[in-house]
Coordinates of C-alpha atoms and ligand atoms in Angstrom, one line a residue:
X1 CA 25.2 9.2 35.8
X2 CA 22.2 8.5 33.4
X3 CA 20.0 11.7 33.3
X4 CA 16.2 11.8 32.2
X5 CA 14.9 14.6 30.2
X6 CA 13.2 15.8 33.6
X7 CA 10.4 17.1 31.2
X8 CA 8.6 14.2 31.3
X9 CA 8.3 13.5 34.7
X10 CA 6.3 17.0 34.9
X11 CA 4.1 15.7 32.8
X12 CA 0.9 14.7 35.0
X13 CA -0.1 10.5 34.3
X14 CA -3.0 10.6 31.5
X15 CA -5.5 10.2 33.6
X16 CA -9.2 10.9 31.4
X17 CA -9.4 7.7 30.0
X18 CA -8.3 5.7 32.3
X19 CA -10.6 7.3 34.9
X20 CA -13.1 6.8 32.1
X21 CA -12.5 2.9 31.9
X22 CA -12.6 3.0 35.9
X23 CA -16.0 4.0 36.2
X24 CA -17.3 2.3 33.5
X25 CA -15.7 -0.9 35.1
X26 CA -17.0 0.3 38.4
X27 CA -20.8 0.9 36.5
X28 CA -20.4 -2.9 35.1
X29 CA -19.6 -4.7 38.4
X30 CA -22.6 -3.2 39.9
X31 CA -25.1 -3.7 36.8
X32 CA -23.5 -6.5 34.7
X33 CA -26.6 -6.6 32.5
X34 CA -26.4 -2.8 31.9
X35 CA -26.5 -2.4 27.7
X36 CA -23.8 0.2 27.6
X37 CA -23.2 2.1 24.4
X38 CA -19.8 3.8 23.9
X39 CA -20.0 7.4 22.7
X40 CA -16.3 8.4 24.1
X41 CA -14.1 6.8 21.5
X42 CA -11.8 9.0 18.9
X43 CA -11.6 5.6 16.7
X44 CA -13.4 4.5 13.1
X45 CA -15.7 1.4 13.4
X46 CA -16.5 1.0 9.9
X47 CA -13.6 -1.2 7.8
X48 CA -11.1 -0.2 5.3
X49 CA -12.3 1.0 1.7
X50 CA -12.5 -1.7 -0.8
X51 CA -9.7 0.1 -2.7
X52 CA -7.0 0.2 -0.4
X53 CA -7.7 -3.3 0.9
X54 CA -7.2 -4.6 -2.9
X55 CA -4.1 -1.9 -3.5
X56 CA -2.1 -3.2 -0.6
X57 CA -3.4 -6.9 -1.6
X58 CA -1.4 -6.0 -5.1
X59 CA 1.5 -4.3 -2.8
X60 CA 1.5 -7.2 -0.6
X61 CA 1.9 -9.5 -3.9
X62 CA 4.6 -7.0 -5.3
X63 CA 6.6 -7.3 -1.9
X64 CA 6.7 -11.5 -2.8
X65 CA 8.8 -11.4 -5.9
X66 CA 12.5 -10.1 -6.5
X67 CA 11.5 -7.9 -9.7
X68 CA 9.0 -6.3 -7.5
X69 CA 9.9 -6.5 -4.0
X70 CA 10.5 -2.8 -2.9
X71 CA 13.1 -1.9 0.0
X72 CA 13.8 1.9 1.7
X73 CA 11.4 4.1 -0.3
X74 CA 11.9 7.8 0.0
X75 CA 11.8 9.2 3.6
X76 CA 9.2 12.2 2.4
X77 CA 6.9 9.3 0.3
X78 CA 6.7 8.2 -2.9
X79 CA 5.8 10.1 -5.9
X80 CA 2.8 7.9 -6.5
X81 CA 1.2 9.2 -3.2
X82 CA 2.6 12.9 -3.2
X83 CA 1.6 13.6 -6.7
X84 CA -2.0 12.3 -6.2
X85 CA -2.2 14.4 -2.8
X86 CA -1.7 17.2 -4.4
X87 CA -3.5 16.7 -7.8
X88 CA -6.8 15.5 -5.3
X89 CA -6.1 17.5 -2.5
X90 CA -4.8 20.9 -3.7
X91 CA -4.7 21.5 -6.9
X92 CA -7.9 20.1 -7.5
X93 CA -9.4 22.9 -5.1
X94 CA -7.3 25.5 -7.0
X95 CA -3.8 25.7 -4.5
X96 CA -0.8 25.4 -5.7
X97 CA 1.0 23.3 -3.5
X98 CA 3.7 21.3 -4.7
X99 CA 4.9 18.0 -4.3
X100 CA 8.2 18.2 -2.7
X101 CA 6.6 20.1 0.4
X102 CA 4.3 16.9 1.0
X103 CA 5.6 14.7 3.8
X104 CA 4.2 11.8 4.1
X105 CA 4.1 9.8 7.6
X106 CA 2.7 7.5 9.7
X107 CA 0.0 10.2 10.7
X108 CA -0.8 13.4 12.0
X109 CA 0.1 12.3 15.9
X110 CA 3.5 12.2 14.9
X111 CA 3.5 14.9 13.0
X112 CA 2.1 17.1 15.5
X113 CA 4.1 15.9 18.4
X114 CA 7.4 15.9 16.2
X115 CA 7.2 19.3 14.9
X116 CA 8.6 21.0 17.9
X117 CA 11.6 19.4 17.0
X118 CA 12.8 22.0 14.3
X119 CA 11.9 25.4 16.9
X120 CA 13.5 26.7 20.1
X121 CA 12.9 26.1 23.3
X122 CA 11.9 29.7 23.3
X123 CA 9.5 29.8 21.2
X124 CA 5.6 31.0 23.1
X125 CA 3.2 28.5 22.2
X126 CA -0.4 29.2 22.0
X127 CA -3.2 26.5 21.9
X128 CA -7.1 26.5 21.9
X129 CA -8.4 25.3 24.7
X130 CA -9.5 22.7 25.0
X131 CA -7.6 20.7 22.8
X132 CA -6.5 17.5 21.4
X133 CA -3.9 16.9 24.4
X134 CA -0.8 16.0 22.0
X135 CA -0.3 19.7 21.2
X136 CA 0.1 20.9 25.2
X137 CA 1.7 17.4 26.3
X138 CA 4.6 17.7 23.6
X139 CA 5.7 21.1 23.9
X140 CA 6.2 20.1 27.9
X141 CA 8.6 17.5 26.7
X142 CA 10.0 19.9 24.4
X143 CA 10.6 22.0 27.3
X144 CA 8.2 25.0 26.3
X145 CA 5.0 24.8 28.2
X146 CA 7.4 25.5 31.4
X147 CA 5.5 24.5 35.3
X148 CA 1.9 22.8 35.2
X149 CA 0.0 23.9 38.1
X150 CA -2.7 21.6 40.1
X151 CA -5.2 22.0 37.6
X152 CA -2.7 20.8 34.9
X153 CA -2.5 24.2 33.5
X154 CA 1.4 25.4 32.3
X155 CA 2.9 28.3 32.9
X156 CA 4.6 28.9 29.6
X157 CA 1.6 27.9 27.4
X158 CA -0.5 30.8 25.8
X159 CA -4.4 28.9 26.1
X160 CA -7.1 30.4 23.8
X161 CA -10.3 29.6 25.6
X162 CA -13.3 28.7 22.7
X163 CA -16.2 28.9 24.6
X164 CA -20.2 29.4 24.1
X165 CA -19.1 33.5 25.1
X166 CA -17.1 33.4 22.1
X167 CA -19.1 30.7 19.7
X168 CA -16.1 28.9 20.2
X169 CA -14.1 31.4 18.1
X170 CA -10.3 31.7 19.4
X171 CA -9.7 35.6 20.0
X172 CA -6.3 36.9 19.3
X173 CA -3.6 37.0 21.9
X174 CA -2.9 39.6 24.3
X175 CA 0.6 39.0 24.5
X176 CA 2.8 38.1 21.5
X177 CA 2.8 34.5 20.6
X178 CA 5.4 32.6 18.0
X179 CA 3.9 29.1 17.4
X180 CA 0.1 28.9 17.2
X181 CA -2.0 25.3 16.8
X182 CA -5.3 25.6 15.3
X183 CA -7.1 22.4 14.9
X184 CA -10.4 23.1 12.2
X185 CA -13.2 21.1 12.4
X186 CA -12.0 21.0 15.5
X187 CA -11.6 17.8 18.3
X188 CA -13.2 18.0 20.7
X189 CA -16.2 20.5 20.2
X190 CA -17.0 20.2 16.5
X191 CA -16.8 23.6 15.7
X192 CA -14.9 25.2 12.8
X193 CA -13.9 28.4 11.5
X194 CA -15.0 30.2 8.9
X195 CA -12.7 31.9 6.3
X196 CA -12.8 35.5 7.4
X197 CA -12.4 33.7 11.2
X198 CA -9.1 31.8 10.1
X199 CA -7.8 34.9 8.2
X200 CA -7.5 36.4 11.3
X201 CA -4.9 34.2 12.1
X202 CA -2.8 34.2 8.9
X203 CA -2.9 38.1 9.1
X204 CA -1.4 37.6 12.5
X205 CA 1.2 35.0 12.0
X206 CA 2.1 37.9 9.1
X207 CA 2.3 40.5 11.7
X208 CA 3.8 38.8 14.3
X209 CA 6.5 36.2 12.0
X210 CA 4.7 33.6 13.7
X211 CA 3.9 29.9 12.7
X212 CA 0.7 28.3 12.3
X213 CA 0.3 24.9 12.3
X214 CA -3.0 24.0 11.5
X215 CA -4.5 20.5 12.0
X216 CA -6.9 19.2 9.4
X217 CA -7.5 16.0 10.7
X218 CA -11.3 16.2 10.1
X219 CA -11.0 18.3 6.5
X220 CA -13.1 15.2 4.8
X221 CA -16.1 16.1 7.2
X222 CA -16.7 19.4 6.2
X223 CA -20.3 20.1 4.9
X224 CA -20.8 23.4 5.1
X225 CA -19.8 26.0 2.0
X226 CA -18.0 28.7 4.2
X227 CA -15.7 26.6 6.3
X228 CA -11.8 26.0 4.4
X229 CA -11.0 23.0 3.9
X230 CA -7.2 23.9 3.7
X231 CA -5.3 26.8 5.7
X232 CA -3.8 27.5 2.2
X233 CA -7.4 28.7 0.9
X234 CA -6.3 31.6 2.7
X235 CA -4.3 34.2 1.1
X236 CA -0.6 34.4 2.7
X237 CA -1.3 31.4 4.5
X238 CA 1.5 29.6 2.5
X239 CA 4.0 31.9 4.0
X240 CA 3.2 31.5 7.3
X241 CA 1.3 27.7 8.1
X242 CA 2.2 24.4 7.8
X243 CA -1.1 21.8 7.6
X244 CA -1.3 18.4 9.0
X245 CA -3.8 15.9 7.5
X246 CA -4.6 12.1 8.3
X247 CA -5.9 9.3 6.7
X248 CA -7.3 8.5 9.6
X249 CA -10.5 9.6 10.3
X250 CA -11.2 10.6 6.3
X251 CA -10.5 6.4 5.3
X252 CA -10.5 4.6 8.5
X253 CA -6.9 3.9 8.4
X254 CA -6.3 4.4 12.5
X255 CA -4.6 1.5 12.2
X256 CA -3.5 1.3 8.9
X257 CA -1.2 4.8 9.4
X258 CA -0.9 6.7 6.8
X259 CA -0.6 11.1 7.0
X260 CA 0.7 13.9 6.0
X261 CA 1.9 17.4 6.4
X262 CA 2.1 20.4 4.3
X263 CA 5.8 22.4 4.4
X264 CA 5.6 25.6 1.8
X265 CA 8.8 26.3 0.4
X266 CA 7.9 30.0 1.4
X267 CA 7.5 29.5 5.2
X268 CA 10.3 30.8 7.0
X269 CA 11.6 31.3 11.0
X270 CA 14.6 33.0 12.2
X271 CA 17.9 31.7 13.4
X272 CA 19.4 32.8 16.5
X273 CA 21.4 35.1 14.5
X274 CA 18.3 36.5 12.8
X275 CA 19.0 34.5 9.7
X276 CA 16.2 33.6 8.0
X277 CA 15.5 29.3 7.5
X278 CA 13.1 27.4 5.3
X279 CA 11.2 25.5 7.4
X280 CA 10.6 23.1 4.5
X281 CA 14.5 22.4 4.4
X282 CA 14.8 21.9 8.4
X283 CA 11.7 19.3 8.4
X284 CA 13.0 17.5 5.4
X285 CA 16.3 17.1 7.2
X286 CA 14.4 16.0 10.8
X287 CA 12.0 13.7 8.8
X288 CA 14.6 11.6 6.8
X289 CA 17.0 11.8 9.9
X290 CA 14.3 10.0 11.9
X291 CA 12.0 8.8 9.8
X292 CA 12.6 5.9 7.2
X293 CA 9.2 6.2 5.1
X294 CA 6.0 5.3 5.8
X295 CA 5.4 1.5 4.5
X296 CA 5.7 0.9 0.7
X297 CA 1.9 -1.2 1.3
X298 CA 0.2 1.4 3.0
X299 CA 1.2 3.9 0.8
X300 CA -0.6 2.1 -2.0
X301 CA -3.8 1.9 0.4
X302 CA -3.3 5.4 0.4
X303 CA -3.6 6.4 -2.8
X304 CA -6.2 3.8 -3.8
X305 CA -8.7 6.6 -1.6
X306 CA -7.9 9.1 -4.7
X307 CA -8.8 6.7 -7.2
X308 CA -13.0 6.9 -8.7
X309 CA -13.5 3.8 -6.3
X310 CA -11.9 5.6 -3.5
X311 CA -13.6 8.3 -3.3
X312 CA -16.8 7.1 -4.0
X313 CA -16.3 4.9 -0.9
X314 CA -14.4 7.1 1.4
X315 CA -17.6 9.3 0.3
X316 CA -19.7 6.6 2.1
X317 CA -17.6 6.2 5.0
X318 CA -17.9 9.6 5.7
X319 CA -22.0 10.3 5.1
X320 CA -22.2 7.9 7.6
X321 CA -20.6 9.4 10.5
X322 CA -22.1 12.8 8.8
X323 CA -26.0 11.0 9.1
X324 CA -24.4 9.5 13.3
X325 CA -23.4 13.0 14.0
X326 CA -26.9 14.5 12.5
X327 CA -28.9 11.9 14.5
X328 CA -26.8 12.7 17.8
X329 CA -27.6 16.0 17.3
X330 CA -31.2 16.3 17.1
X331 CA -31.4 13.3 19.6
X332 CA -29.4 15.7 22.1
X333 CA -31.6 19.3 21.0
X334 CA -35.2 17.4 21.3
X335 CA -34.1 16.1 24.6
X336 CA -33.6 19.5 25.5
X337 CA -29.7 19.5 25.8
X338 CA -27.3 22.7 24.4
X339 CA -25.2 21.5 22.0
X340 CA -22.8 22.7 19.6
X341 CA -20.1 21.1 16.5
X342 CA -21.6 18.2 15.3
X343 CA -21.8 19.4 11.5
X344 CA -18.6 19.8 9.8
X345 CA -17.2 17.1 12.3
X346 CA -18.1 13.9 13.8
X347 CA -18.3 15.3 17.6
X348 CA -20.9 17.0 19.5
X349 CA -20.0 18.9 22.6
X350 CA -22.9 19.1 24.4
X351 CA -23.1 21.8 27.7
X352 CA -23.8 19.4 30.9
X353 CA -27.4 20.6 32.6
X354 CA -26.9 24.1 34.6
X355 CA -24.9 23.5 37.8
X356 CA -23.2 19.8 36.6
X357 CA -20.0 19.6 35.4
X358 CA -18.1 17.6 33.1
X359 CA -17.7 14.6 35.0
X360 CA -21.2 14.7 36.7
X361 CA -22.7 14.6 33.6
X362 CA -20.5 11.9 32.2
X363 CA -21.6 9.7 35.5
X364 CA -25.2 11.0 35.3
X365 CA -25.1 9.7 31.6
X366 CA -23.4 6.5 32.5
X367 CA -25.1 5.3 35.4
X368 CA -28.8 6.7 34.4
X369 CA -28.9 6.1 30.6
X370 CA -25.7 3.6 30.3
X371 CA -23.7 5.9 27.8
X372 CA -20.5 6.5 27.8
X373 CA -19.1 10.1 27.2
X374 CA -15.5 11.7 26.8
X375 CA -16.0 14.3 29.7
X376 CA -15.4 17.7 28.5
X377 CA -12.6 18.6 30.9
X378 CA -10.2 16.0 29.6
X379 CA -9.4 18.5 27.0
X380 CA -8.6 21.6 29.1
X381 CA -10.1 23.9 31.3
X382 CA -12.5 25.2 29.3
X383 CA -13.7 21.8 28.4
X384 CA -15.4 21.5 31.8
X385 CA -19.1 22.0 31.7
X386 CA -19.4 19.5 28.3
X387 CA -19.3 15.9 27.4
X388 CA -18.1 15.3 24.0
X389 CA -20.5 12.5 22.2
X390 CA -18.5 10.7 19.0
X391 CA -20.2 10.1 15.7
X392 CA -18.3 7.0 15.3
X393 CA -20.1 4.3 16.4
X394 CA -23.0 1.9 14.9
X395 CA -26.1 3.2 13.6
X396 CA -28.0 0.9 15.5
X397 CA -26.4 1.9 18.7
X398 CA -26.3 5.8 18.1
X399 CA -30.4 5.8 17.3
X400 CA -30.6 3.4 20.7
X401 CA -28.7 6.2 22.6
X402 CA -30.8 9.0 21.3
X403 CA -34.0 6.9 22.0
X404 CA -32.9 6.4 26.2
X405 CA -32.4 10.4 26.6
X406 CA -35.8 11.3 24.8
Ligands
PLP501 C1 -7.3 11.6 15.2 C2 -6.6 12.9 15.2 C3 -5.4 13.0 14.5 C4 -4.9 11.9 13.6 O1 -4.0 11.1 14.1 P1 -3.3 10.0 13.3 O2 -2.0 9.8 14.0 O3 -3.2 10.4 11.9 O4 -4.2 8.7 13.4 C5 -4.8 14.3 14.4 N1 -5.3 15.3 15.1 C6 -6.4 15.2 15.7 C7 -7.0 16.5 16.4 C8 -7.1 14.0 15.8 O5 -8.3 14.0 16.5

């Protein structure tokens, strides 16, 4: 008899966006001439750099001809990409990372999802709440987020609420915790920590042999002076964290797919027999066991972003959700609204009028000013209370949002 990892049928349906396609489906029947403007969506809206459109152009053209045509490439990347990652991304900012503890992937989802893989099932897990929902959703299938209760909240699962009482600043467990996921500038609410903030954590995972693995997905956004760009700007930190970053929301390659994560050589767990493993040894074995490389093309695209060009047009890309995010945010204050994030990433997280929660506010929004939100709840309790507005639409449409809530 065929048995399911039962895991997954604990897992509750995902049910925030396609409640959030319902109503706005429901909103469009009733008004069909409403002129809605989507501020919900985690995607990019502007195209691909110039760069990595002509470097996988010349890959492309490569692929067509014997003497050039490339087959299996390394499982971890090739050394074109991993030695321009960490030239541009590390060393370049002073850390010494080094090349064979890049991995590159098809992004930071399945990096983040995968990394369970390599711990026990008996591991504690702790994440911010809210969160992006791959983190909690995971470890269930993994088996380590043990019973969800009716409010989707598991048993097993450590939560660190960031909330306005604590500026959105994860405190420090009460109970000892192995695995920790810190996602800075963070998704949903925008915020970020500051150094001393995210020292707090490395001096933990130091006391405690615990594991951080912090998500970096919004690194390129950072304006601010005080807020690290990398976990490993933290002293110790490459003993004790592991960092996941994305061409996706820094180049707009969502659906290109192209990432990376970050395995020191120094960071080490503990066998059941209290031997200590290099994690950087287990990962390399899961990644080129499952894993066969991310595409030969894309990886090309990829480094094209570190070339002059590239950067001065990822630059571009990103001022431009920076000025969205800027406009969204002084649209939101002068119409009176609470709001926090919004300037190190490209979210708001604005607090729904006393008394309303998430999703009143998301259908207050939709049906009265005809945007559409990602209702703060989505994310985790704590989320409930806030609407999350995205950066990552049109100008045009952005100012035209800001203009109806004045
Ligand atoms: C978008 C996003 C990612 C990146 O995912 P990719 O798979 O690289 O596209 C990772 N983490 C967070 C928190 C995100 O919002």
């Amino acid at each position: 008899m065929a048995q399911i990892n039962d895991n997954f049928i604990k897992i509750p349906a995902t049910y925030l966006f396609s409640e959030i396609a319902k109503r706005v489906n429901q909103h469009k029947e009733a008004n069909p001439d409403a002129p809605i403007i989507r501020m919900g969506i985690g995607d990019v809206s502007l195209p691909l750099p110039d760069a990595s459109v002509d470097a996988m152009i010349k890959a492309a053209e490569e692929q067509r001809h014997a003497d050039t045509f490339r087959g299996y490439g390394p499982e971890q990347g090739y050394a074109f990409l991993r030695d321009a990652i960490v030239a541009n991304d590390f060393a370049a900012k002073g850390l010494s990372i080094e090349a064979d503890e890049i991995f590159v992937s098809d992004g930071a989802k399945s990096d983040t999802g995968n990394i369970g893989d390599i711990f026990s099932v008996n591991n504690r897990v702790a994440i911010t709440d809210p969160s992006y929902p791959v983190y909690v959703d995971t470890n269930a299938m993994g088996g380590r987020a043990g019973e969800p209760n009716e409010q989707n909240v598991w048993s097993n699962l450590v939560y660190l609420p960031c909330n306005v009482a604590n500026n959105f600043v994860p405190q420090l467990p009460t109970e000892k915790v192995d695995l920790i996921y810190l996602c800075y500038p963070n998704n949903p609410t925008g915020t970020t920590l500051t150094h001393a903030q995210l020292k707090v954590w490395v001096d933990y995972a130091k006391a405690n042999n615990a594991i951080i693995f912090f998500d970096a997905a919004y690194e390129a956004f950072i304006t601010e002076e005080n807020v690290p760009h990398s976990i490993y700007e933290i002293e110790g930190a490459t003993e004790v964290a592991l960092e996941f970053r994305s061409f996706s929301k820094t180049a707009g390659f969502t659906g290109t797919r192209c990432g990376y994560t970050v395995v020191p050589k120094a960071v080490m767990a503990f066998a059941e027999n209290g031997e200590k493993v290099a994690l950087n040894k287990l990962w390399n074995r899961r990644h080129s066991t499952k894993f066969n490389g991310t595409s030969y093309v894309v990886q090309r695209a990829a480094e094209a972003t570190f070339s002059p060009e590239g950067k001065k047009q990822v630059k571009a890309l990103i001022e431009f959700y920076t000025e969205n995010a800027r406009i969204i945010r002084e649209g939101l204050e002068k119409a009176g609204y609470t709001i926090y994030g919004g300037k190190n990433a490209p979210y708001v997280w604005a607090k729904a009028p006393e008394g309303m929660g998430s999703w009143e506010y998301f259908d207050y929004l939709l049906k009265e000013k005809n945007i559409v939100t990602t209702p703060g709840a989505g994310f985790g309790l704590s989320g409930e209370g806030f609407v999350r507005f995205s950066a990552f639409g049109s100008r045009e449409a952005t100012i035209e949002a800001m203009k109806r809530l004045s």
